[in-house]
PDB file of C-alpha atoms in Angstrom:
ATOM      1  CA  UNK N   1      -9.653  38.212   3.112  1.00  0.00           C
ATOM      2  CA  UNK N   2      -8.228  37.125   6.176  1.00  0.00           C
ATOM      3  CA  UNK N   3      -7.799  33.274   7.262  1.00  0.00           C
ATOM      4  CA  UNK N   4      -9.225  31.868  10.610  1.00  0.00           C
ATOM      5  CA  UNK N   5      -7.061  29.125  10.152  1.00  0.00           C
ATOM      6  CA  UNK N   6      -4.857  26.816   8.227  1.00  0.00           C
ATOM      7  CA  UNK N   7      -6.425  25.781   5.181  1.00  0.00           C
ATOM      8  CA  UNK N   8      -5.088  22.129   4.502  1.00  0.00           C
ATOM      9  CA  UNK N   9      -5.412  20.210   0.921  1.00  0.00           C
ATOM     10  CA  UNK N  10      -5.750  16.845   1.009  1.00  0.00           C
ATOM     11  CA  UNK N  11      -6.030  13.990  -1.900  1.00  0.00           C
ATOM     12  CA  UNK N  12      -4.285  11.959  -3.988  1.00  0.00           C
ATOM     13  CA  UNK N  13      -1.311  13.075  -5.986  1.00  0.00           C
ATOM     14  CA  UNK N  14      -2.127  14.951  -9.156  1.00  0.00           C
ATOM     15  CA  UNK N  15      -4.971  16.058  -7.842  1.00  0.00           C
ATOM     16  CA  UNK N  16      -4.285  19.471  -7.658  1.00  0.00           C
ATOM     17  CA  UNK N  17      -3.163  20.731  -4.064  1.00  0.00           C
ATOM     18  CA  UNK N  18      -0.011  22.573  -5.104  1.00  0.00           C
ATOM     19  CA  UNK N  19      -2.189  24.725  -8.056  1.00  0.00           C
ATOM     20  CA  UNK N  20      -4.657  25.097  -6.232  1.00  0.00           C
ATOM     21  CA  UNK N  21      -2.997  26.009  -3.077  1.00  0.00           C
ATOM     22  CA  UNK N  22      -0.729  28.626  -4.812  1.00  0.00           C
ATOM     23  CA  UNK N  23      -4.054  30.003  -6.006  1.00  0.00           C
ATOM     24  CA  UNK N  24      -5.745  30.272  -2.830  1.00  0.00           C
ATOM     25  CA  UNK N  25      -2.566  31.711  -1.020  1.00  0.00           C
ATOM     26  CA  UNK N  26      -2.793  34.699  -4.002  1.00  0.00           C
ATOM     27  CA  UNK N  27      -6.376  35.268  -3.192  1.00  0.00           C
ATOM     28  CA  UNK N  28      -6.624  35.221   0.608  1.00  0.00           C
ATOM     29  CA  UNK N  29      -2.971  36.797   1.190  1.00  0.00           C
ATOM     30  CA  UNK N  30      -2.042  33.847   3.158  1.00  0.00           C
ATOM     31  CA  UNK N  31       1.168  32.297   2.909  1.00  0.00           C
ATOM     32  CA  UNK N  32       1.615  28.825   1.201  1.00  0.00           C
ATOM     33  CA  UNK N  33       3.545  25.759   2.340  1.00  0.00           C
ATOM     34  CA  UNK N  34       4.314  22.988  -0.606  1.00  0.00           C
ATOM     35  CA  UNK N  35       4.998  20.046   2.917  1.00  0.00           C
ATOM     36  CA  UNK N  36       7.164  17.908   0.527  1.00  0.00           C
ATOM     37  CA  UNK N  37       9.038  20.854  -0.402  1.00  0.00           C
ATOM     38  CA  UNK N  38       9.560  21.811   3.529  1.00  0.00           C
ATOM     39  CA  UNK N  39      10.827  18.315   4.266  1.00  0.00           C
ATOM     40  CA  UNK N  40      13.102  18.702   1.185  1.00  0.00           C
ATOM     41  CA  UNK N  41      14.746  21.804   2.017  1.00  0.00           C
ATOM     42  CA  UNK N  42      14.760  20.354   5.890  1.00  0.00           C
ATOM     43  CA  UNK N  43      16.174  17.136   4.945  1.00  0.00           C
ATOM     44  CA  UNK N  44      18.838  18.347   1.994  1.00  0.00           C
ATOM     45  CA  UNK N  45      17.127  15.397   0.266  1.00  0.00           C
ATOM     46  CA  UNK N  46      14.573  14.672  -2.119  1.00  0.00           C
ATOM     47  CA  UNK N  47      11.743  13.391  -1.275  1.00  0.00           C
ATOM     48  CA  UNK N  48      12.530   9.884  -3.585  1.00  0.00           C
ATOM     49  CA  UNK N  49      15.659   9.531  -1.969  1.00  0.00           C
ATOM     50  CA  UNK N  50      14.291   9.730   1.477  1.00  0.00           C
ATOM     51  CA  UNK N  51      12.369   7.093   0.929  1.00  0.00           C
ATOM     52  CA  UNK N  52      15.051   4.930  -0.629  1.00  0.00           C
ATOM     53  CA  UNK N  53      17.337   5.225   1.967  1.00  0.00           C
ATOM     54  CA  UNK N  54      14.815   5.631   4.885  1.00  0.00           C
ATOM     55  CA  UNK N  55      12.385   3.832   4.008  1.00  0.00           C
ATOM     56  CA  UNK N  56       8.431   5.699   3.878  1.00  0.00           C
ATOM     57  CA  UNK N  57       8.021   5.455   7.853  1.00  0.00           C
ATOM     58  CA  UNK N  58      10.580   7.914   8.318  1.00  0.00           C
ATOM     59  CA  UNK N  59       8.993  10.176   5.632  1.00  0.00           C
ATOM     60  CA  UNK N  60       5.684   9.896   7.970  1.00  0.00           C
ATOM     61  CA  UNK N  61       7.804  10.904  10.937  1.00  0.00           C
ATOM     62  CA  UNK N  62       8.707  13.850   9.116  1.00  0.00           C
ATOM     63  CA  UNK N  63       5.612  15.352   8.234  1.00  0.00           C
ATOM     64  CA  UNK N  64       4.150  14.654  11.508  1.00  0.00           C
ATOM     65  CA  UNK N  65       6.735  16.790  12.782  1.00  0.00           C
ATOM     66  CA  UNK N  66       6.346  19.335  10.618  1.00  0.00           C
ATOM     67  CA  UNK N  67       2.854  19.733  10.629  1.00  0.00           C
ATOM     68  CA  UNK N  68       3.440  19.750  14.757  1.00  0.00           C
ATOM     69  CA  UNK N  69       5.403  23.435  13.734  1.00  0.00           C
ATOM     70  CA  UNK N  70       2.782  24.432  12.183  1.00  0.00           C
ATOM     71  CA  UNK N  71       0.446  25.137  15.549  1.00  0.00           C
ATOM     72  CA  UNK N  72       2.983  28.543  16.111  1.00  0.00           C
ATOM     73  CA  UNK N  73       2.533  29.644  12.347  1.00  0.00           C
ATOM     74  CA  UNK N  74       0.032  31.785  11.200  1.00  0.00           C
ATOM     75  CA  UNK N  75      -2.950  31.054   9.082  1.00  0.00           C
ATOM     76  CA  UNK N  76      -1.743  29.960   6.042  1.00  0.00           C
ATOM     77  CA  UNK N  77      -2.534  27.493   2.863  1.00  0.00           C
ATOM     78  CA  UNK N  78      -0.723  24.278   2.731  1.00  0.00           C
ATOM     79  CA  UNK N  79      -0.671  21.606   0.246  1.00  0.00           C
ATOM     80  CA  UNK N  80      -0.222  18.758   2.077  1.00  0.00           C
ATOM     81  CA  UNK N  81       1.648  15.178   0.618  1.00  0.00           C
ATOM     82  CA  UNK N  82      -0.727  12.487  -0.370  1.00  0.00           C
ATOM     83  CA  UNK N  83      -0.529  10.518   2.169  1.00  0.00           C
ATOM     84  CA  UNK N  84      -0.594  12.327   5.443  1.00  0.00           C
ATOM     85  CA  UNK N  85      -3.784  11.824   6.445  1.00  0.00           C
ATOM     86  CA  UNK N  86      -2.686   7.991   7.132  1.00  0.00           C
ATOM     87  CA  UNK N  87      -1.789   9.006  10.652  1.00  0.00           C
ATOM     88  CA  UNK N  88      -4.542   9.628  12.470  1.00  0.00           C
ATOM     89  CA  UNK N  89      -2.452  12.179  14.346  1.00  0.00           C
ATOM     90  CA  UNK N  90      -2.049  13.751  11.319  1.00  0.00           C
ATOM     91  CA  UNK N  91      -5.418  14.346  10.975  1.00  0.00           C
ATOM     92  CA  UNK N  92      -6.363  15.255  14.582  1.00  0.00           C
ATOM     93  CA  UNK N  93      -3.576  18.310  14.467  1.00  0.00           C
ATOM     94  CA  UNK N  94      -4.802  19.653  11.059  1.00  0.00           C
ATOM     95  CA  UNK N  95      -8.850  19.750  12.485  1.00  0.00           C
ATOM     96  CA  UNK N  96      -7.257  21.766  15.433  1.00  0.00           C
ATOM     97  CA  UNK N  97      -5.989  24.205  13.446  1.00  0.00           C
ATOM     98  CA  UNK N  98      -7.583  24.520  10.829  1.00  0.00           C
ATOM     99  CA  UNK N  99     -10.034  23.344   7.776  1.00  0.00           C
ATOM    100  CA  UNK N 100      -9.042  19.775   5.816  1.00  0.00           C
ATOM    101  CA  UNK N 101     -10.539  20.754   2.031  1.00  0.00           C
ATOM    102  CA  UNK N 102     -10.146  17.300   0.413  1.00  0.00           C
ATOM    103  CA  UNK N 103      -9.401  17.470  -3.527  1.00  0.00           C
ATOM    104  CA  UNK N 104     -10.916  14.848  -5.609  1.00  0.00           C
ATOM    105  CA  UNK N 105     -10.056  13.620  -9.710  1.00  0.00           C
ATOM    106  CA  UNK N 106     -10.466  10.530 -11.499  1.00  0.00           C
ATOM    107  CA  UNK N 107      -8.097   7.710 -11.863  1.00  0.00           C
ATOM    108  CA  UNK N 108      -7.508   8.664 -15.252  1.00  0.00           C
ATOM    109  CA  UNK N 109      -7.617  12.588 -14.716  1.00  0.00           C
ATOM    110  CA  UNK N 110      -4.458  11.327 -12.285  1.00  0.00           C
ATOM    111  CA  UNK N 111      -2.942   9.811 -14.222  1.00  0.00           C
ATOM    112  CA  UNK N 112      -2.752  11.910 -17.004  1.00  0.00           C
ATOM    113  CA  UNK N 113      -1.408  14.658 -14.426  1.00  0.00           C
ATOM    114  CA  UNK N 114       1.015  12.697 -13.155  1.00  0.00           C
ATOM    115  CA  UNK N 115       2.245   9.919 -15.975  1.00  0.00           C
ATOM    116  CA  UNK N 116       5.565  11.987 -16.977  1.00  0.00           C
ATOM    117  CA  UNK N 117       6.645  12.763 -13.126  1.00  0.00           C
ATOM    118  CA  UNK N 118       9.230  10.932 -11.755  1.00  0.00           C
ATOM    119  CA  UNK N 119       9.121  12.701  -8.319  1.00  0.00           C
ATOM    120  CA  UNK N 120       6.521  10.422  -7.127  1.00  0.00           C
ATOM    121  CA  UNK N 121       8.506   7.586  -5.384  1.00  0.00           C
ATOM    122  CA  UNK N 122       4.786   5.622  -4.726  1.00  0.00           C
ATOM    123  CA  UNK N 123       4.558   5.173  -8.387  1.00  0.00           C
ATOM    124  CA  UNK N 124       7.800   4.809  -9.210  1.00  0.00           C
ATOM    125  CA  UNK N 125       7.788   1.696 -11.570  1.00  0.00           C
ATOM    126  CA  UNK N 126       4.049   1.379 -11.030  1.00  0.00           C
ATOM    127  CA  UNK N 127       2.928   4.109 -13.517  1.00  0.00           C
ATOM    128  CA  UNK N 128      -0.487   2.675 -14.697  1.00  0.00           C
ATOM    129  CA  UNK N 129      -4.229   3.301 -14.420  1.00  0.00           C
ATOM    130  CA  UNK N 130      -5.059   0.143 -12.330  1.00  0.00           C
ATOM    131  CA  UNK N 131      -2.763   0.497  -9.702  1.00  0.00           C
ATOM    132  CA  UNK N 132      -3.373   4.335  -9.347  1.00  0.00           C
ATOM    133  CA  UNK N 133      -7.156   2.901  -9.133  1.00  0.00           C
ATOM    134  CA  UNK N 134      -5.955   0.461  -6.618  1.00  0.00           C
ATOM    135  CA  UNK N 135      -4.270   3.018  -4.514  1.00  0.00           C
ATOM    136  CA  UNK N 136      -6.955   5.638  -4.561  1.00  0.00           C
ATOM    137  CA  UNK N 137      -9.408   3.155  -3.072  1.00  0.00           C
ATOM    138  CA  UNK N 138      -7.462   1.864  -0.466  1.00  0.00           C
ATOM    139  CA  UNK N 139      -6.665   5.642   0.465  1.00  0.00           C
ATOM    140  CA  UNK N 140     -10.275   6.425   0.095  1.00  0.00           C
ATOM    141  CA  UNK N 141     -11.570   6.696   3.567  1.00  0.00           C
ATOM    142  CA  UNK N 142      -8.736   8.353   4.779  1.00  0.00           C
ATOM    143  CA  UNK N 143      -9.466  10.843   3.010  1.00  0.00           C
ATOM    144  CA  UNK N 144     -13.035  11.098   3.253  1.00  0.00           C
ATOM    145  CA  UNK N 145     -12.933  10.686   7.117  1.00  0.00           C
ATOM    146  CA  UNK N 146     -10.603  13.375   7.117  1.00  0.00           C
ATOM    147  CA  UNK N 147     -12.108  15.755   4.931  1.00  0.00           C
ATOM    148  CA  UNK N 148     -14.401  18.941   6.340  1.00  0.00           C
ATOM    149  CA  UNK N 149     -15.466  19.212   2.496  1.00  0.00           C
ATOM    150  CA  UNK N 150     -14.518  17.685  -0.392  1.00  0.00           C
ATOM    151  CA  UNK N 151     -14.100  19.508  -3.901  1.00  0.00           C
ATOM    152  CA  UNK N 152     -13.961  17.463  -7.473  1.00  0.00           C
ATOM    153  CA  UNK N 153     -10.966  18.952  -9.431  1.00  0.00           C
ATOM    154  CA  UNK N 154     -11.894  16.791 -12.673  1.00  0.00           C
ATOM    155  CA  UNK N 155     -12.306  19.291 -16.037  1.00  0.00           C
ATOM    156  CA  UNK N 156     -12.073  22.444 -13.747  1.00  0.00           C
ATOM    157  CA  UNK N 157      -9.768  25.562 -13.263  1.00  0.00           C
ATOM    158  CA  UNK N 158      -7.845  26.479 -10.258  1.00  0.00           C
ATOM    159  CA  UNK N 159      -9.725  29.693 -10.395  1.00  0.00           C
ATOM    160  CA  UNK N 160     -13.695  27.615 -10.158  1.00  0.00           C
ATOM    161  CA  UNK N 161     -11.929  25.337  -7.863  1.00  0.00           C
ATOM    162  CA  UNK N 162     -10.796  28.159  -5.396  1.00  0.00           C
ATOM    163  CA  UNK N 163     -13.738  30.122  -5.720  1.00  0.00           C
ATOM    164  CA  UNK N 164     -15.943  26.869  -4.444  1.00  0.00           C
ATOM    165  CA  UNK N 165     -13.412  26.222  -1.636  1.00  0.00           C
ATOM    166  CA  UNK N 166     -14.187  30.130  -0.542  1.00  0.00           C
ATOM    167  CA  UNK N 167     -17.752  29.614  -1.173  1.00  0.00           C
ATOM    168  CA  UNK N 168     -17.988  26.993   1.664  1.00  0.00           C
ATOM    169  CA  UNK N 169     -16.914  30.000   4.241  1.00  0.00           C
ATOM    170  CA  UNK N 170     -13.757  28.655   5.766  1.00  0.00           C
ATOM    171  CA  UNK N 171     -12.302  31.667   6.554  1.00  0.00           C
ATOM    172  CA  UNK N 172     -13.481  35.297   7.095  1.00  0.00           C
ATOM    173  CA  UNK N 173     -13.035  38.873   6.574  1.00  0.00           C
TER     174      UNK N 173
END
């Protein structure tokens, strides 16, 4: 299988990009990007402590300019952070280059993913149902507006999930 372009996950965190992009990256041959990771090894610091001392805007900055690198790369499967698709620029560059899968759970299926992580520095001290809820909404459209298809990862495998993401023909032999 050979990519036609980047294949970018979107959605929420928890949802299931990095799985799901590791497993699509072993099936197509494609390399995988984790972004957060990139801007980690990039920055020397973790993605918490960016925001801390930088504040979230210069987080933004730096996934705009790393999705930017991307146009020179080859086709490849990247797990993108959960909220890049706030800048519409963002969004614009990924369509150019490639296919936007959005990935889709429940509040609560999020939250049980993500309850015990403390490497998510939007829900640091706000680790709770409603305000996940709260969050997802107001991210909603984003998303959605983003999205060239959108795949439910709620009481599935990475395996089902992957196999409907190939199933919708975004890339070719």
């Amino acid at each position: 299988m050979k990519l036609n372009g980047h294949i970018f996950l979107i959605g929420f965190m928890g949802c299931g990009k990095s799985t799901n992009a590791a497993k699509l990256a072993e099936k197509t041959g494609a390399r995988q990007m984790e972004m957060d990771e990139e801007i980690v090894k990039d920055q020397h610091m973790a993605v918490s402590k960016i925001f801390e001392v930088y504040g979230e805007p210069c987080f933004r900055d730096l996934e705009t300019k790393l999705l930017k690198k991307l146009q020179d790369e080859p086709p490849m499967v990247v797990s993108c952070g959960g909220g890049l698709v706030l800048r519409e620029e963002n969004v614009r560059l990924m369509k150019k280059m490639g296919t936007i899968v959005l990935l889709t759970a429940s509040p609560q299926t999020i939250y049980e993913r993500v309850k015990n992580s403390t490497k998510r520095p939007i829900l640091n001290g706000n680790m709770n149902l409603a305000y996940i809820t709260e969050l997802m909404e107001k991210r909603r459209s984003y998303y959605e507006q983003a999205a060239d298809t959108v795949i439910s990862t709620d009481d599935k495998t990475a395996e089902a999930i992957c196999g409907e993401i190939l199933e919708k023909g975004i890339w070719k032999q």
